[in-house]
Every structure is written in structure tokens, then in C-alpha cells.
XYZ file of C-alpha atoms in Angstrom:
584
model
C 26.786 19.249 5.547
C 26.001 16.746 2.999
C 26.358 12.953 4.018
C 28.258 10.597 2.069
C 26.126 8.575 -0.472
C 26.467 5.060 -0.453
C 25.812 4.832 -4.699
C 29.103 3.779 -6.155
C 27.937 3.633 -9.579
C 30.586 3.539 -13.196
C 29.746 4.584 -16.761
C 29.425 1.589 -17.933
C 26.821 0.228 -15.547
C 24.382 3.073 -16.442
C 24.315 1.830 -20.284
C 20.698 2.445 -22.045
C 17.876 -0.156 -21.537
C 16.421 0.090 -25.130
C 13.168 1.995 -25.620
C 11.332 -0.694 -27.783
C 12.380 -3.061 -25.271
C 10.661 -1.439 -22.485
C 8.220 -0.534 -24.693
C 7.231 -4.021 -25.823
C 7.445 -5.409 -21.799
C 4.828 -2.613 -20.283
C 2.351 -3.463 -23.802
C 3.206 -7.450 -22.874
C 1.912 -6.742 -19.229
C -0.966 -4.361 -20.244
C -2.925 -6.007 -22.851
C -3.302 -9.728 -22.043
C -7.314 -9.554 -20.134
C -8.525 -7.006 -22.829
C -10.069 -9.203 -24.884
C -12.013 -12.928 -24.362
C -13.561 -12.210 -21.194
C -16.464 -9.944 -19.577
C -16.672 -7.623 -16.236
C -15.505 -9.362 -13.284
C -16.939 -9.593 -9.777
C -17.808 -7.862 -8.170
C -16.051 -4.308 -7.847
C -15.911 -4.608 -11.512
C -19.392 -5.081 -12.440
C -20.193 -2.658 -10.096
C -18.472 0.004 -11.385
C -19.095 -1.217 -14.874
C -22.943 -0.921 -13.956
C -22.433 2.709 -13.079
C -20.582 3.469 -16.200
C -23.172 1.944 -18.370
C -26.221 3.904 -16.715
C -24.649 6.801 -16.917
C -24.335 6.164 -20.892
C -27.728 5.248 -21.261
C -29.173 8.134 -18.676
C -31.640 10.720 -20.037
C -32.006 12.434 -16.692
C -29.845 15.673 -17.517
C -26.594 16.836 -16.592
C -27.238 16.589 -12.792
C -27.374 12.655 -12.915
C -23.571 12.683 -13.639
C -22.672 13.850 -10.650
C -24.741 11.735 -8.547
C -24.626 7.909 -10.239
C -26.772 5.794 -9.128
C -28.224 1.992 -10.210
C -31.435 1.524 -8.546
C -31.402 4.222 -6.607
C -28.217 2.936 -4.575
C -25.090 5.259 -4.961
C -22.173 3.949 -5.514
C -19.551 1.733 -2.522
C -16.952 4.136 -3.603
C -17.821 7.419 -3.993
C -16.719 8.590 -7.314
C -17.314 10.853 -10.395
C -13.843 10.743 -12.999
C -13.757 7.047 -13.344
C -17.883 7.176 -14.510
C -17.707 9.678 -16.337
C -14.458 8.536 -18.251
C -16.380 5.074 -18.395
C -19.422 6.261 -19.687
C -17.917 8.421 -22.383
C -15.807 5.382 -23.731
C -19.488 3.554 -24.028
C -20.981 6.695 -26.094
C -18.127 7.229 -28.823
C -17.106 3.381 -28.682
C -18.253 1.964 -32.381
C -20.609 -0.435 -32.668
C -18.335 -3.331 -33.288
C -16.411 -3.037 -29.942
C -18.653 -4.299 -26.776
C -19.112 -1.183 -23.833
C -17.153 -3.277 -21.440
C -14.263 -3.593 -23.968
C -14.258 -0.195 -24.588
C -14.498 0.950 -20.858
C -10.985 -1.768 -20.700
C -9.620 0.095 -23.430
C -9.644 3.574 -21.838
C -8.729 2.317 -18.174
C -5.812 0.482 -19.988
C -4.525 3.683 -20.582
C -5.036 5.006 -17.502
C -2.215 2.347 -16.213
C -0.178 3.365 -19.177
C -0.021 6.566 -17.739
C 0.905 5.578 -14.218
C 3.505 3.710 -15.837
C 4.843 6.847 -17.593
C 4.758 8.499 -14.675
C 6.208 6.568 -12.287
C 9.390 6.376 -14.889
C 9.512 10.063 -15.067
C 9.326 10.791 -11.129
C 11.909 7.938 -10.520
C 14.251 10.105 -13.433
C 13.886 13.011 -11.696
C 14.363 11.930 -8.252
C 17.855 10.702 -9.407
C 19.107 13.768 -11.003
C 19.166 15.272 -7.823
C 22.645 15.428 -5.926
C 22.430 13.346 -3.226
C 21.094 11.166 -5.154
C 24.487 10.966 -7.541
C 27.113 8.005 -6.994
C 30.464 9.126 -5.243
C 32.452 11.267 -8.056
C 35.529 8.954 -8.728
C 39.158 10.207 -8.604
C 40.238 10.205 -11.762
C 37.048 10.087 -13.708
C 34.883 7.211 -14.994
C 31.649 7.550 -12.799
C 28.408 7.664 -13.950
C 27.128 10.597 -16.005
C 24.083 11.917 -13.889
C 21.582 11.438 -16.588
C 22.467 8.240 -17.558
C 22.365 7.013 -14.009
C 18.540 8.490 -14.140
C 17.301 7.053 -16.914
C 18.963 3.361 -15.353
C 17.072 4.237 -12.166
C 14.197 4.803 -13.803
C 13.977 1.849 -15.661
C 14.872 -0.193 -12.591
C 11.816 1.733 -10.974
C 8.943 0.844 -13.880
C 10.571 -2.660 -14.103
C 9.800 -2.924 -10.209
C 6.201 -1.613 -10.543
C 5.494 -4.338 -13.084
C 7.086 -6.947 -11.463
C 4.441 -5.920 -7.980
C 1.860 -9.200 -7.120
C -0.581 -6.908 -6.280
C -0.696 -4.943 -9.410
C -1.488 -8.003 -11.673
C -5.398 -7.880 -10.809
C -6.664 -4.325 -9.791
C -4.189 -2.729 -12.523
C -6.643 -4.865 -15.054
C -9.900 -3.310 -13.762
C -12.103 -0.859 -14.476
C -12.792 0.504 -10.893
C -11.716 3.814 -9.156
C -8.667 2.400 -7.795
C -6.816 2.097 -11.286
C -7.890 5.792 -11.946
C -7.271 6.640 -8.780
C -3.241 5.058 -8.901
C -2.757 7.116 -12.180
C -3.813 10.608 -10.420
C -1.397 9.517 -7.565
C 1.124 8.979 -9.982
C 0.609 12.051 -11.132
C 1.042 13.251 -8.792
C 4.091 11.916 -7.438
C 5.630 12.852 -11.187
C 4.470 16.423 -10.070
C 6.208 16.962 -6.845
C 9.899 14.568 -8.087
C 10.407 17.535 -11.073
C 8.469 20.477 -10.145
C 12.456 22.075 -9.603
C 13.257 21.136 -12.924
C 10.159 22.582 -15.028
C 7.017 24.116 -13.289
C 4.391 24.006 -16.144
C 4.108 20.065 -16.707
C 5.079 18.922 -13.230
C 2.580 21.764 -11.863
C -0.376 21.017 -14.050
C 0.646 16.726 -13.318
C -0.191 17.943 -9.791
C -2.808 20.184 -9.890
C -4.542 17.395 -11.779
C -3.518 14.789 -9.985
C -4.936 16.348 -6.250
C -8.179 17.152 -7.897
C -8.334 14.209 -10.205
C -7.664 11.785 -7.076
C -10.358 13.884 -4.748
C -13.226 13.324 -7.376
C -11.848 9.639 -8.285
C -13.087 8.397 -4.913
C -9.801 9.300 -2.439
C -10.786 12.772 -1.321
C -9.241 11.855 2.015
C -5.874 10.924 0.677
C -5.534 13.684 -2.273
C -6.227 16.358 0.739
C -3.199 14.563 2.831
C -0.848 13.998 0.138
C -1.392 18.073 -1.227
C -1.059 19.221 2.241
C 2.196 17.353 3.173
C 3.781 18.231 -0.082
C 2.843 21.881 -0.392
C 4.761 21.270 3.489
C 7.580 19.895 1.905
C 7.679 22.207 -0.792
C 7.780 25.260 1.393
C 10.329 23.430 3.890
C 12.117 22.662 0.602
C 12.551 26.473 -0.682
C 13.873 27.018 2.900
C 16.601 24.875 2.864
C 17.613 25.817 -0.397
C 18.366 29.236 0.954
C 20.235 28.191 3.838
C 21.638 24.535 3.003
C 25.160 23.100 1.366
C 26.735 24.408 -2.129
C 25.238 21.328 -4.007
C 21.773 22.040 -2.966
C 22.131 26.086 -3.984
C 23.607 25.124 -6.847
C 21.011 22.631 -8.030
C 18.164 25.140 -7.449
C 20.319 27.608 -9.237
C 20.634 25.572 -12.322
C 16.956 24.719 -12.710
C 15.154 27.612 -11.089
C 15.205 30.750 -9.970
C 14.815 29.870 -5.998
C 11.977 32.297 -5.069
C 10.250 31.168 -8.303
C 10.398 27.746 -7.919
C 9.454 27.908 -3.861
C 6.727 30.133 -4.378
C 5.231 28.466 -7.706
C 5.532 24.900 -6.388
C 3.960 26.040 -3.199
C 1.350 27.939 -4.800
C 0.345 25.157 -7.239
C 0.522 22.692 -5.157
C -1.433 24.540 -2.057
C -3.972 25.770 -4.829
C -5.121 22.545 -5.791
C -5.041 20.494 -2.251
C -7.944 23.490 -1.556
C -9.621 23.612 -4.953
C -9.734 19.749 -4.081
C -11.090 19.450 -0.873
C -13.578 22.390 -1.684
C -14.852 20.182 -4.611
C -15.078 16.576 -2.795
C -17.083 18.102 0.219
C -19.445 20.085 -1.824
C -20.385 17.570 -4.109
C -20.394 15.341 -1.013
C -17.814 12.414 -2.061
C -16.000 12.698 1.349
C -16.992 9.499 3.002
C -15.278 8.418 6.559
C -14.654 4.548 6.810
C -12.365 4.544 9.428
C -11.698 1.175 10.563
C -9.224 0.317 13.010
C -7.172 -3.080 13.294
C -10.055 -5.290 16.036
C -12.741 -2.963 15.458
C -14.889 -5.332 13.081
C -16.965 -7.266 15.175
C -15.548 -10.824 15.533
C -12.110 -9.306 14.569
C -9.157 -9.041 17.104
C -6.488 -6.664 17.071
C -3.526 -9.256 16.686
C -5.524 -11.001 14.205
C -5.875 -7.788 11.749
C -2.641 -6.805 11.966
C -1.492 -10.497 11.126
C -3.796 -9.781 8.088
C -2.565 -6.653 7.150
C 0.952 -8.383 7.665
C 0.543 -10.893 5.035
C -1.375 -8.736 2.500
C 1.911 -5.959 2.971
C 4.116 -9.248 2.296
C 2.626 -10.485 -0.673
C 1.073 -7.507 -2.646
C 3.961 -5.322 -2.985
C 6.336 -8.393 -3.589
C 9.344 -7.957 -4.747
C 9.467 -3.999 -3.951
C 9.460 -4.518 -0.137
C 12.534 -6.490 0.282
C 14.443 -3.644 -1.617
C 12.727 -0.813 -0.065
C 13.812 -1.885 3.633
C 17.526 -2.054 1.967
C 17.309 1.049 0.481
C 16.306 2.909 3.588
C 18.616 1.046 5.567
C 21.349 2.227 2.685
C 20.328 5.933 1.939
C 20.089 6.153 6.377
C 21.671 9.735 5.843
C 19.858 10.928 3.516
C 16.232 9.991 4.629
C 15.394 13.800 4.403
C 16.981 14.257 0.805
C 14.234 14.401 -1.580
C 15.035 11.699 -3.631
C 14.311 9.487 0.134
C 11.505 11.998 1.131
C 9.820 12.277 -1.255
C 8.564 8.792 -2.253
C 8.296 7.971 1.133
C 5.823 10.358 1.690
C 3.633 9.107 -1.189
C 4.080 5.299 0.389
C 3.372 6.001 4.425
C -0.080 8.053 3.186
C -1.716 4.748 1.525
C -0.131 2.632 3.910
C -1.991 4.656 6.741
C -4.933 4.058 4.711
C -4.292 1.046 4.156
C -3.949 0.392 8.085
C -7.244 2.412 8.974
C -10.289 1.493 5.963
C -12.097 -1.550 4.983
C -10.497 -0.677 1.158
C -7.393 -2.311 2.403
C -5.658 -3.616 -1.024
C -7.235 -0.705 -3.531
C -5.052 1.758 -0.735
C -2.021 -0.384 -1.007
C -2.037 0.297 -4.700
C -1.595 3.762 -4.587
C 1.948 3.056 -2.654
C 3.050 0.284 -5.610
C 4.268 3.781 -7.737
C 6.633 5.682 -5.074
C 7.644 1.917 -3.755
C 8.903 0.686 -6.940
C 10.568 3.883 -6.777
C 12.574 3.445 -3.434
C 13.420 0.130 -4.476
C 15.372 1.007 -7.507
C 17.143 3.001 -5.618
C 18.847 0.017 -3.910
C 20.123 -1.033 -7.056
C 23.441 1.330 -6.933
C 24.373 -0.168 -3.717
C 24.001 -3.876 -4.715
C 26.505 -6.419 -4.155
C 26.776 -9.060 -6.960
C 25.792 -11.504 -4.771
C 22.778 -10.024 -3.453
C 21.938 -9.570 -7.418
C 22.708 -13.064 -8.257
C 20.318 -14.469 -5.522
C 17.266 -12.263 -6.675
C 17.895 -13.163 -10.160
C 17.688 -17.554 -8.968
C 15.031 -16.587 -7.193
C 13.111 -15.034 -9.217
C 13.859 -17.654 -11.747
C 12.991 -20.282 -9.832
C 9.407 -18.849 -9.035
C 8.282 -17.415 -11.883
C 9.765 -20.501 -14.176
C 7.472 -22.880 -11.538
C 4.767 -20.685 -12.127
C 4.657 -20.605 -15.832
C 5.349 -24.757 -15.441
C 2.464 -25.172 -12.984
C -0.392 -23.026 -15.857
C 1.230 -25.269 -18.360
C 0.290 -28.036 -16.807
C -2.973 -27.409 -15.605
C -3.804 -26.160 -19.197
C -2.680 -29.275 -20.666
C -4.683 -31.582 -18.149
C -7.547 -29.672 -19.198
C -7.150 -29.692 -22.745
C -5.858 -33.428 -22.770
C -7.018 -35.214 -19.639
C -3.236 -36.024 -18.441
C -2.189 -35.827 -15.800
C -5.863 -36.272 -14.886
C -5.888 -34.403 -10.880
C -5.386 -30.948 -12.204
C -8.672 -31.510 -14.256
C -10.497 -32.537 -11.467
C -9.411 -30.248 -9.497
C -10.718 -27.465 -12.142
C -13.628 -29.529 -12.490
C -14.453 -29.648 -8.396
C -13.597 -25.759 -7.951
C -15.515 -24.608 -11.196
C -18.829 -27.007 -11.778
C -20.839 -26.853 -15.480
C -17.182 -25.708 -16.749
C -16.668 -27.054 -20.227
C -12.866 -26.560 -21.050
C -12.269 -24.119 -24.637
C -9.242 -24.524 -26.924
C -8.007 -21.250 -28.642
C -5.291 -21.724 -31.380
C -4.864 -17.980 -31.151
C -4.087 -18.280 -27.237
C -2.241 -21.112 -27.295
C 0.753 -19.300 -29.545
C 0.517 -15.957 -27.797
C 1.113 -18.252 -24.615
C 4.069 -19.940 -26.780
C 5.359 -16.849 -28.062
C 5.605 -15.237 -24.235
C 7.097 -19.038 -23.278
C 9.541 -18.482 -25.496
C 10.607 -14.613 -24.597
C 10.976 -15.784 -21.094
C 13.237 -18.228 -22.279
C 15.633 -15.786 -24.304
C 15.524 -13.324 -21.345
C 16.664 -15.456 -18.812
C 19.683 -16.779 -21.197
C 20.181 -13.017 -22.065
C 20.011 -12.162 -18.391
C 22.721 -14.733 -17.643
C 24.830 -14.045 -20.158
C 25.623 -10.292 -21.257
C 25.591 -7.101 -19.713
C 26.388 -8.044 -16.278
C 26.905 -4.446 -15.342
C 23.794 -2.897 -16.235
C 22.198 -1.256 -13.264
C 18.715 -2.319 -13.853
C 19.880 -6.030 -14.493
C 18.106 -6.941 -11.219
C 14.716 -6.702 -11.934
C 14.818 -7.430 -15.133
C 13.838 -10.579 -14.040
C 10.920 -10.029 -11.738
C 9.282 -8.055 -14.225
C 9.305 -9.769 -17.142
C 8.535 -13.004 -15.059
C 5.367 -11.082 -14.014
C 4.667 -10.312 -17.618
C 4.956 -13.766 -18.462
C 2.557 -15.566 -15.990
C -0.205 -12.683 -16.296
C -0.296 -13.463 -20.301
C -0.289 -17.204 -19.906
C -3.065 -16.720 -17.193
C -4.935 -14.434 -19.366
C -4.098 -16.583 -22.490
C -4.559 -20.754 -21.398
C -6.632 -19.664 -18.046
C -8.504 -17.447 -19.249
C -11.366 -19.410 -19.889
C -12.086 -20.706 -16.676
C -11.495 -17.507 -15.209
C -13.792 -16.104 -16.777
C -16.336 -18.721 -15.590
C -15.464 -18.432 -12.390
C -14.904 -14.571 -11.586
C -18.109 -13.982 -13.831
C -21.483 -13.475 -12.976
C -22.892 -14.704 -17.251
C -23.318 -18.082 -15.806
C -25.342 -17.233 -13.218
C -27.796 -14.695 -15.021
C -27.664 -17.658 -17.328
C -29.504 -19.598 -15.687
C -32.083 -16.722 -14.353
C -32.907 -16.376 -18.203
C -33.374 -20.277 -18.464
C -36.191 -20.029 -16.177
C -38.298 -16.835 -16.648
C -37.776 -16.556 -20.262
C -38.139 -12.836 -21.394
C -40.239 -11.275 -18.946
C -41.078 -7.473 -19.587
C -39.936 -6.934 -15.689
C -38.773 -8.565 -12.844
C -38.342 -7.420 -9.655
C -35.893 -7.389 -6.846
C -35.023 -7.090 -3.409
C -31.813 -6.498 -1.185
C -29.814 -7.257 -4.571
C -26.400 -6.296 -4.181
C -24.771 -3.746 -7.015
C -22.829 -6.545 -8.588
C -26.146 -8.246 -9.324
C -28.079 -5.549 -10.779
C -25.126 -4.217 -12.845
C -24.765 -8.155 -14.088
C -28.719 -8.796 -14.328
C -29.222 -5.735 -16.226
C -26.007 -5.993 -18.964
C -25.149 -9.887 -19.450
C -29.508 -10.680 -19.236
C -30.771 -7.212 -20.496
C -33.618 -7.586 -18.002
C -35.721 -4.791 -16.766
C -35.136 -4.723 -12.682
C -38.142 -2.866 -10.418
C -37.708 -2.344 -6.521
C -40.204 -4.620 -4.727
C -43.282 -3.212 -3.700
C -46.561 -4.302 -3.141
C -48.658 -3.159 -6.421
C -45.885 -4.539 -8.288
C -46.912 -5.803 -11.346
C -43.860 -8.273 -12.483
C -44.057 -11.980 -12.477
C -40.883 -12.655 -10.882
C -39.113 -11.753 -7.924
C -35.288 -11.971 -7.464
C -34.579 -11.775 -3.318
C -31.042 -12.244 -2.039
C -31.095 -14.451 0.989
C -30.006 -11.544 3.317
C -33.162 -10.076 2.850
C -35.494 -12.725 3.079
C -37.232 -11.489 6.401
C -38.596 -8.051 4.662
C -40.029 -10.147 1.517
C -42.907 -11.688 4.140
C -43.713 -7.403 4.841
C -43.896 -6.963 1.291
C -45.802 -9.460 -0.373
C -48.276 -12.009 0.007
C -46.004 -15.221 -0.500
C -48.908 -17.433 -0.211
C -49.574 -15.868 -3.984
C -45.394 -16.960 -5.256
C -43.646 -20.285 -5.090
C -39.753 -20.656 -4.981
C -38.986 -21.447 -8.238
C -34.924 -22.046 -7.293
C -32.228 -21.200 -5.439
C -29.824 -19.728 -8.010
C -25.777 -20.192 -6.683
C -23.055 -18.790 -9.067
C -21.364 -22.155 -9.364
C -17.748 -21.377 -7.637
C -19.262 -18.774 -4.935
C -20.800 -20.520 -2.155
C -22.620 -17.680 -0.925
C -23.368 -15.882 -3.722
C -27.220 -17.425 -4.098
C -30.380 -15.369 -5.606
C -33.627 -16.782 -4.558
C -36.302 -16.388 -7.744
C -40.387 -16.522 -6.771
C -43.027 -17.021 -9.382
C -46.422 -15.133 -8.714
C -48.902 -17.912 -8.683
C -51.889 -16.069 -9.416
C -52.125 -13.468 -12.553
């Protein structure tokens, strides 16, 4: 017997969020960060490094599907996210820099999880229990209206996630890696409607997320959906009138059960058949207290804060959707996306990769959340819309000012402040920057009167809000902050001064560097990096201080002086020890 559904949802509060409008928001949020800057630290670099020996590699085919940089394989075992990296570097033209490039193409990746996520949320509410109670005499929503609203409420919530703002502007596995599990996701919300895009979404997705470094999680998601699916084709046979006659009007019920189980089962094995023999199955399985120094209480308190703030503003509206939708928790339009969010969370929960697996549950969470807007009271509304007004508004205030202390010297503590936290910065003025960061200013200012003003009833008025606030502080970050930013998360100032002091050796040589160092000492100072060894022939040694103790069973340091300790000027421990031979 079907349950009551608590959407009570009229025509007129389903009406169409314009296209260019959406349009214009996601390309606000993803291109700010594409251009003015370098690769970040230090997953970045890293991964950067990877892509860019790949490009350069003369080794033969076998090399690209075992990266390494300096014989050291990489944190996160990976081959899609290279590869795609690497070929971005070879066809890019000679006027756009290989780290642009490599942006350019992961940039897209996130415009596909975007695209995605909208088309798994629309599909997800087209199915009945999903539809707003049927009024008497007419007037209720028309089911694919009251999609499409959902669905913009859902990509709206995804762009309005903290946690997105950073990672989503990377090029590391875990932005490739969120578009194959949005792919995913997309696959199993329409695979009733239409098997052949929905079942190749999947089938790429599972095996696109195995060899992007989550071999673990693509094997766990396939299996509990080709589960689902099979528990799915079941119930169609045996449940309520609505759900035979929604199988009825999209598929043929033994097609679509034994097609989405057979696609989806297919690829879970063609997945985990490819990740363990090319060996990219790694087990990292840390639980909360089991780092030494670490208690129990005090990880989960961790993993508390990092659920609070990274999926913010999606949480609050997941819990109310669940509580909402109660009944219906095993309807698919519930199921479904929970599935996809308690998988990452577990991982999450259980791996030292703690916010890279929260980011695969941003998709299906944005997802339950917009499915709290149908059962919305106005006042509920009205106090996430002064909310969000309130923060984002203080947040756009607060870059403002800092950009203008900077640029101006008043007030004259946020310039110190910059000054104390970033040392050797020397503050940049951009007239191009400055009216993008106007321009966005000035949109946030017409949405908010827009917002208050008409179309009160639009279903996806909520977060309309939260995501173009989100939009607006990442573009005045990456537009006025930018700059130091850069200085700060980047590792130029730091081979900088390396370069200073050896000039243009033809080698130097290293030991116990970290990835993020050669990737950065090999791109930003073009310098040719040996492994340490005792006939080594290179004037200059680069140690990190963790490996100090195996440089006196190396080398004869009565031969080499210290020339410097070399700190990255807002890292602490981030030093690089450089030794002069003494003797030719």
C-alpha cells in the first residue's frame, strides 16, 4: 500500500527556472581559479607532476599504466585522471600553459557532475511517490514541471556545498572521481526511463570510478545497486497499481529488470577485475583512535565538524527530508540517493582521505535536500533565505575589506595581518579583477532584491540564495584574493628561492623529497632531480628534514656545507635543507 506523501506542491510553484540563468550561475561558480594562478599544494602539484611526466614520457605504452615521478607511485592510486591530464598537456597549444590546460579539462569534468546531478535529481522526481498529493479539483503540479523545479533546487544545493568550493577547483582524482559517481548516480535515478544512456552513464561510471583511484567504493556502490535493481524488478511485479503502472509506461518490466541488472552487475565485475589486475586496489582502512596519538572521541569530534561544515547547507535539509519522506525511505526517489551518500560517508568514517570521500556524497545529498523543498513552510524558507543573506553578504563584506586594506593601507590590521600570515608578499592590483569582482558584487545585489521581491512561489526559491551566495564569494576570492593565495598555497616562491642560490645547475639531487616537491622543483624551476647516491655527480643536494639521519649513510658531509634552510614562507614545516659539495 502506498503511503501518503507529504509534497503538497501547485502549478504555479513549479514555474521554469530559466536555462541561461542556470546556465550563467554553474559558468559563474566554475571558472573563477582558471586563470592567474599555478598548481596548488600539495595534492595538486602532485597530481599535476604525474600528469606532466606522463606527457613528457618516452618509456612506451606500459608507463601509462604505472605513473611514477622518481620512481615513487602515486598517494592515490590512479590511471583516468593522468591519462586525461596528460593528454590535455600533448594537444594543449603552445600559448596555453600545461597546468591551464590540465584546469581546463578537469573544469569540465565538474561540468559534468553538475549535469548529472540535475538529471538524476529529474528523474528521481518523476517517479510516483515522489509526486505531490493530486488535488481535488485540479491545480497540482504537472509531474514534469515539479522535476525540472526539483532538479534545479538539487544543482542549486550542490553549488551552494562549502566543501565543494576547493577540491571541485582541482586537478586531482577526487574531482574525476565525483563526476564518475555522478554518473553514476544519473545511471541508476533513470535507468526505468531509458536503458541506453542511463546504462552506458553507469557502466562508465563503475569502471571510470575503479580506475580513477576508488576501486573500493565503485565495487560497493555497483554491487548495492545491481541489489537494488534486482529487488526493484521484484517489487514491480508484486507491488501497488502506481508502481506497475510506472514500469509499464517506461519499460517493459522483464526488460528493464533484467537490462538494469545486467548492466549494472556487468560493470561492478568488469570493474573490480580491472582495479585488482592492474593493482590500484589499495586498503587504508583507518578507524576513528587508530592513528597513534589519536583517540576515539577525539576523531569522531573531527569527523563531526568536517560532516558540519563541508556539506553545509545540504545537511540541515537532508535530516528534514528524511524526517518528511519517513514512509517512503524505501521509495526510490529516498533509496536511491541515500545509498550513494551512506557509501562515501562509510568511507569517509574508515580512510585517511576523509574530505576527497565526503565529496563523492555532495551529488546524491544535494539531491535529498531538494527534496525538502515541497514540504517547506514559508517560514522555514524565510529563515534560510536571512540566513543565508546574512552570511554570505558578511562574507563578501569581510574580502572587500581585506582587499581594500591591502590595496590602500586602511583600515591598516587586515594588512598586517596578510602581511604576518604571508611574509615577502607584495600586494598586486588587477583592473581586470577588480570589475569581475564588481560585476559579481553587483549580481548578488539584484538577486537578493529579486529574491525578496517576485516569485514567492517558486519551488526552488530556497536555495537560490545559498548558491548564488557561494558563487559570489568563490569569484571575489578567486578575483581580489587571488593573489595572495596564490603565494601562499604555492610552492613558486619557494623553488624561487632554490634557483636564487644554485643558479642553473645541470643536476641536483635529492633525498626523502616529498611528491609535491619534485612535481614543483621539476615544473615551476625546470631542474633536473637525481636520487641520492654515493657516486653522484651533482653539486647540490636537496634533503627534507625527515630524512636527515640517512644523508650521514650516504655521503661524506664533511665534503658539503648547509647552504640554507629553505621554508615556504606561510608553511612552518614545509623546509628543504640545500648542501653544496665543497670539493669538485
Amino acid at each position: 500500500m502506498n503511503q501518503p506523501t507529504p509534497a503538497i506542491v501547485a502549478q504555479s510553484a513549479v514555474r521554469r527556472l530559466p536555462r541561461l540563468a542556470l546556465i550563467l550561475l554553474c559558468a559563474a561558480y566554475l571558472m573563477p581559479g582558471l586563470l592567474g594562478r599555478g598548481p596548488w599544494k600539495s595534492e595538486d602539484i602532485s597530481s599535476f607532476g604525474y600528469m606532466l611526466e606522463l606527457a613528457q614520457t618516452h618509456e612506451g605504452v606500459a608507463r601509462w599504466f604505472d605513473p611514477l615521478l622518481m620512481g615513487l607511485r602515486p598517494e592515490t592510486l590512479a590511471l583516468i585522471p593522468y591519462w586525461v591530464g596528460a593528454w590535455a598537456i600533448q594537444i594543449a597549444p603552445p600559448w596555453i600553459s600545461p597546468d591551464l590546460a590540465v584546469r581546463i579539462v578537469f573544469a569540465l569534468f565538474l561540468w559534468g557532475a553538475f549535469s548529472a546531478t540535475w538529471y538524476a535529481a529529474y528523474y528521481l522526481a518523476r517517479t510516483p511517490q515522489a509526486q505531490p498529493v493530486a488535488f481535488a479539483f485540479g491545480g497540482e503540479a504537472n509531474p514534469k514541471d515539479y522535476a525540472r523545479a526539483i532538479a534545479d533546487g538539487g544543482l542549486m544545493a550542490l553549488i551552494a556545498c562549502l566543501g565543494l568550493a576547493q577540491l571541485g577547483h582541482e586537478t586531482t582524482p577526487a574531482l574525476a572521481q565525483i563526476f564518475f559517481a555522478s554518473c553514476m548516480f544519473y545511471g541508476m535515478a533513470a535507468l526505468p526511463y531509458r536503458p541506453i544512456a542511463p546504462g552506458a552513464a553507469m557502466a562508465v561510471g563503475v569502471v571510470g570510478m575503479a580506475l580513477s583511484g576508488g576501486p573500493t567504493v565503485a565495487i560497493i556502490l555497483g554491487a548495492g545497486s545491481a541489489l537494488y535493481a534486482a529487488v526493484e524488478w521484484r517489487r514491480s511485479t508484486r507491488g501497488g497499481k502506481d508502481e506497475q503502472d510506472f514500469y509499464a509506461e517506461n519499460a517493459e518490466r522483464t526488460s528493464y529488470g533484467a537490462t538494469a541488472f545486467a548492466i549494472i552487475a556487468g560493470a561492478t565485475v568488469l570493474a573490480g577485475v580491472l582495479a585488482f589486475s592492474l593493482d590500484l586496489v589499495q586498503w587504508r582502512i583507518e578507524l576513528p583512535g587508530s592513528r597513534p596519538g589519536e583517540t576515539v572521541a577525539g576523531d569522531l569530534r573531527s569527523l563531526v565538524r568536517l560532516l558540519i561544515w563541508f556539506t553545509w547547507p545540504a545537511w540541515p535539509l537532508v535530516l528534514w527530508t528524511l524526517w518528511r519522506w519517513r514512509r517512503q525511505l524505501a521509495a526510490r526517489h529516498v533509496a536511491v540517493p541515500l545509498w550513494f551518500v551512506l557509501v562515501p560517508l562509510a568511507a569517509t568514517s574508515t580512510t585517511d582521505f576523509a574530505q576527497r570521500s565526503l565529496l563523492l556524497a555532495l551529488p546524491p545529498l544535494a539531491t535529498l535536500s531538494a527534496f525538502a523543498l515541497p514540504t517547506f513552510r514559508r517560514s522555514a524558507s524565510a529563515l534560510i533565505d536571512w540566513f543565508t543573506l546574512l552570511f554570505f553578504s558578511g562574507s563578501a563584506i569581510i574580502i572587500w575589506v581585506v582587499y581594500l586594506s591591502m590595496q590602500t593601507g586602511f583600515p591598516a590590521k587586515p594588512a598586517a595581518n596578510v602581511v604576518r600570515l604571508a611574509p615577502g608578499f607584495v600586494p598586486q592590483y588587477s583592473t581586470l579583477a577588480l570589475l569581475f569582482a564588481i560585476g559579481a558584487t553587483i549580481a548578488w545585489a539584484w538577486l537578493v532584491r529579486w529574491r525578496t521581491g517576485r516569485h514567492q512561489a517558486a519551488l526552488w526559491k530556497t536555495l537560490v540564495l545559498p548558491a548564488g551566495g557561494a558563487a559570489l564569494c568563490w569569484m571575489l576570492v578567486m578575483t581580489l584574493w587571488l593573489p595572495p593565495l596564490d603565494y601562499a598555497r604555492s610552492y613558486v616562491p619557494q623553488v624561487n628561492a632554490v634557483k636564487q642560490l644554485v643558479d642553473e645547475p645541470e643536476c641536483i639531487a635529492e633525498l626523502g623529497l616529498e611528491r609535491a616537491h619534485i612535481a614543483a622543483l621539476r615544473y615551476h624551476g625546470q631542474f633536473t632531480l637525481q636520487p641520492l647516491s654515493a657516486d653522484s655527480k651533482c653539486r647540490y643536494v636537496l634533503v627534507n628534514p625527515e630524512a636527515i639521519g640517512g644523508l650521514h649513510d650516504i655521503i661524506d658531509l664533511h665534503q658539503w656545507r648547509l647552504v640554507r634552510t629553505l621554508r615556504r614562507p606561510t608553511a612552518k614545516s614545509d623546509d628543504l635543507l640545500l648542501y653544496q659539495r665543497m670539493t669538485p
